[in-house]
Coordinates of C-alpha atoms in Angstrom, one line a residue:
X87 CA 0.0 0.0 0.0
X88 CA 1.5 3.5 -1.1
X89 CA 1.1 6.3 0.7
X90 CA 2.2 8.7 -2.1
X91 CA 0.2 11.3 -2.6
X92 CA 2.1 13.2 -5.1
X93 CA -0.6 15.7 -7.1
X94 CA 0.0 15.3 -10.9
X95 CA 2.4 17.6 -12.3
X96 CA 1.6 20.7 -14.5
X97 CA 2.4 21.4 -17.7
X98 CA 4.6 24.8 -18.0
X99 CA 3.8 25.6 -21.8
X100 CA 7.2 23.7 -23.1
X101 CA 5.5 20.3 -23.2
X102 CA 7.6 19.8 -19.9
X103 CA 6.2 19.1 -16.6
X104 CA 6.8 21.1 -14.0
X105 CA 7.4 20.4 -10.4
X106 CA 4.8 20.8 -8.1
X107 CA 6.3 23.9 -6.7
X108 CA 6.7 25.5 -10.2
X109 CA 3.0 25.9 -10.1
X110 CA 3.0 28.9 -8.1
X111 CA 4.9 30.7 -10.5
X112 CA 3.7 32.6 -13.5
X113 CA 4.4 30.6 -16.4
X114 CA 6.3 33.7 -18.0
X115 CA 8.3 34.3 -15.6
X116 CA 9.4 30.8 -15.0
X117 CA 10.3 30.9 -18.6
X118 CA 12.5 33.6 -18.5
X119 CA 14.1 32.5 -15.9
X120 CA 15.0 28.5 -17.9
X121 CA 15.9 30.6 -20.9
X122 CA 18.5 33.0 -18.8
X123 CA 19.6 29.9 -17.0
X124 CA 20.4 28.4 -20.6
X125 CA 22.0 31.8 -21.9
X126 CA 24.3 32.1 -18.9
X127 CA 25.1 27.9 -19.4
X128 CA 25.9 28.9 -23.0
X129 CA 28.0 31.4 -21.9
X130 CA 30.3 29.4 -19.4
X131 CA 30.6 26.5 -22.0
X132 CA 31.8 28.8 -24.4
X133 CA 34.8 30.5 -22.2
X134 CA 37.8 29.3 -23.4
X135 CA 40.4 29.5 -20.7
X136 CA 43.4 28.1 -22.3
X137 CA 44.8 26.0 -20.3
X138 CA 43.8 22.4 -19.2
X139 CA 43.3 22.8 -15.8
X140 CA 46.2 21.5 -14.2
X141 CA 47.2 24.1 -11.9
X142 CA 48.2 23.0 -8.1
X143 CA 48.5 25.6 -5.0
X144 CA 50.2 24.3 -1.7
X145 CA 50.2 26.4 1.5
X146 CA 53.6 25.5 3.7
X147 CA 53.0 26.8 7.3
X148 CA 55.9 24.5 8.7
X149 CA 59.3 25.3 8.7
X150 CA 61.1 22.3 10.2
X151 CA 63.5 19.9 8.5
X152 CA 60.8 17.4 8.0
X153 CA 58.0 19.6 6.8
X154 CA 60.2 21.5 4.0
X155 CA 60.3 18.2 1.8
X156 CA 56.7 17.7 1.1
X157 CA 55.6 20.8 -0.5
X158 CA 58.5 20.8 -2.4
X159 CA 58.4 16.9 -3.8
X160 CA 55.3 18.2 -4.3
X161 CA 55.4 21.0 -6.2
X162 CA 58.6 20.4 -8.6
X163 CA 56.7 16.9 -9.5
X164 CA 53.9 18.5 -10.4
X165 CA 55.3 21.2 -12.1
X166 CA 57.6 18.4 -13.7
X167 CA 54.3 17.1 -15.4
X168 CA 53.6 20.7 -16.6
X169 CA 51.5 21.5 -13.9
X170 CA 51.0 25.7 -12.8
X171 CA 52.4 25.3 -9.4
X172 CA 52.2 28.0 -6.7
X173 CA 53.7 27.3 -3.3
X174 CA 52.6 29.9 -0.6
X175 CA 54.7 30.0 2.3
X176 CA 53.3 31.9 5.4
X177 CA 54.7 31.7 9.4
X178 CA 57.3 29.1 9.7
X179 CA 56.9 28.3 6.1
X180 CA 58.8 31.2 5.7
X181 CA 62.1 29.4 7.1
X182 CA 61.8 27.3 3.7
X183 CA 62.3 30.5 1.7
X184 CA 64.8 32.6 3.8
X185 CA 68.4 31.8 2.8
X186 CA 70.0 31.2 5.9
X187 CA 67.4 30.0 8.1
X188 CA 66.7 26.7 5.0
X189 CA 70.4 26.0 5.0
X190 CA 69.9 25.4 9.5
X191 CA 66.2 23.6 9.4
X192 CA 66.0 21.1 12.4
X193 CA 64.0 17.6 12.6
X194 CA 62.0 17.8 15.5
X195 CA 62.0 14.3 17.6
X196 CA 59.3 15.7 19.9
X197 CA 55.8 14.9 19.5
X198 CA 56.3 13.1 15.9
X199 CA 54.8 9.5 16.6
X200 CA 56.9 8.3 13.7
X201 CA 60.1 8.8 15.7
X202 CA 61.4 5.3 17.6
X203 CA 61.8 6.8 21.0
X204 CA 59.6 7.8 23.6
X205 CA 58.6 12.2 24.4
X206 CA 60.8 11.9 27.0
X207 CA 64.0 11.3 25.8
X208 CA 63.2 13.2 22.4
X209 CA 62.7 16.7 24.7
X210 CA 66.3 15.9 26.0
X211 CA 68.8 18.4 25.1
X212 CA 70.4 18.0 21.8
X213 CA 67.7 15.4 20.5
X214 CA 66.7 17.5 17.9
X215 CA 70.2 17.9 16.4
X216 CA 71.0 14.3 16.4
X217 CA 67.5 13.7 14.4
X218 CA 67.9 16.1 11.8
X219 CA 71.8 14.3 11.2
X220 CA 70.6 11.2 11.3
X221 CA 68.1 12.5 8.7
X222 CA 70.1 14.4 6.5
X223 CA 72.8 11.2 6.7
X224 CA 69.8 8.7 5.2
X225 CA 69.1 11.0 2.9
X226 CA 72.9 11.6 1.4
X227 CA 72.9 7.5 1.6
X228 CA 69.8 7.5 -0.5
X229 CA 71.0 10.1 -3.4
X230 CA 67.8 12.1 -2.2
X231 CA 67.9 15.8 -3.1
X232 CA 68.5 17.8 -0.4
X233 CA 66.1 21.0 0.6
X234 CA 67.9 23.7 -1.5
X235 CA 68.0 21.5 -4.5
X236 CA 64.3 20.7 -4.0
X237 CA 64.2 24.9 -4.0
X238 CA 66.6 25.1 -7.0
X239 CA 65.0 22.4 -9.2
X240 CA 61.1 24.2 -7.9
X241 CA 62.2 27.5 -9.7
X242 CA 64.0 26.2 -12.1
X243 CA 60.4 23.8 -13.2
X244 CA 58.6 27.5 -13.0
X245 CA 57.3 27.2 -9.5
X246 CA 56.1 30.4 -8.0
X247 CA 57.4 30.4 -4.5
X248 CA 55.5 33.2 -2.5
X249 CA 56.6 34.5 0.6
X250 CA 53.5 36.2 3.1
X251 CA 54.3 39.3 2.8
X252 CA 52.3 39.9 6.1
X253 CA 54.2 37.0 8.0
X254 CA 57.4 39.1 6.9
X255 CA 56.7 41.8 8.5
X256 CA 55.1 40.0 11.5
X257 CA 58.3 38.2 11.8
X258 CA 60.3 41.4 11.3
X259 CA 62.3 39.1 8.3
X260 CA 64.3 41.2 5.3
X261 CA 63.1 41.0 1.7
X262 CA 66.4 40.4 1.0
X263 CA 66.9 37.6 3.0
X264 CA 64.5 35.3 1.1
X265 CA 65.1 33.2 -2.5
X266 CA 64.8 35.5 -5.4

C-alpha cells in the first residue's frame, strides 16, 4: 500500500512538466528564468580559458626539517608534469624560503609519533640535532635531493614560490633575505 500522494504535475507551456512547486509561478516568468539559465550555461561552455586545468597551489606553514620536503616533492613533480604550481609560504613556512634559516632547518623528535623513542627522551637536550643528522645522513645514503636542490629544481620547473608578505613583517624578516 502506497502512501504517495504526489498531485499530478503541470504542464509549464514547453511540453515539460513542471514540479509541483513550479506551479505557483507565473508561467512567464518561469520561462524567462530557464531561458536565462540556458544563456548564462551557453556562456560558461563557451569560455575558453586556455589552459587544461592543471594548476596546483600548496600552503607550507611549517618550517622544520621534515616539513620542508613535502611541499617541495610536491610542487617540482607536479610542475615536472607541466602543472601551474604556486607554493605559498606563510609563518614558519617562511624558514623554507629565507636563505640562511633553510640551510639550518631542524628535525623535530618531539611529538612526531613516527620517531622510535619515547617524548621523553626526544625533549632531552640536543635530540633535535641528532635527528635532523641522522636524517640528513639517510638522505645523502639515498641520493635524495636535499632541501635547496628541492628549492633550486622548484624555480627552475617555473614554480612560484611566494613569501607572506604579512608573516614578513610579523616576523620582522628582510626582503632580502629570502630566495629571489
Amino acid at each position: 500500500m502506497s502512501t504517495d500522494n504526489s498531485t499530478p504535475s503541470v504542464d509549464d507551456g514547453d511540453g515539460e512538466p513542471a514540479a509541483e512547486s513550479e506551479a505557483e509561478f507565473d508561467p512567464a516568468e518561469l520561462r524567462a528564468l530557464r531561458e536565462r539559465v540556458e544563456e548564462l550555461e551557453a556562456s560558461v561552455a563557451a569560455v575558453d580559458t586556455g589552459d587544461d586545468g592543471k594548476k596546483m597551489t600548496i600552503v607550507a606553514t611549517k618550517g622544520s626539517f621534515d616539513m620542508a620536503y613535502p611541499p617541495l616533492i610536491l610542487a617540482s613533480t607536479a610542475a615536472a608534469f607541466g602543472w601551474d604550481v604556486v607554493v605559498f609560504h606563510t609563518f614558519w613556512g617562511l624558514d623554507i624560503l629565507h636563505e640562511e634559516k633553510s640551510a639550518d632547518l631542524k628535525l623535530s623528535a618531539v611529538g612526531n609519533p613516527n620517531m622510535p623513542l619515547p617524548n621523553s627522551i626526544a625533549a632531552l637536550p640536543g635530540m633535535d640535532r641528532m635527528a635532523t643528522k641522522m636524517m640528513q645522513k639517510k638522505i645523502d645514503e639515498n641520493g635524495t635531493a636535499t632541501i635547496q636542490e628541492l628549492i633550486d629544481l622548484s624555480l627552475e620547473q617555473g614554480v612560484d614560490l611566494q613569501a607572506c608578505q604579512m608573516t614578513i613583517e610579523l616576523m620582522d624578516y628582510d626582503e632580502d633575505d629570502f630566495y629571489d
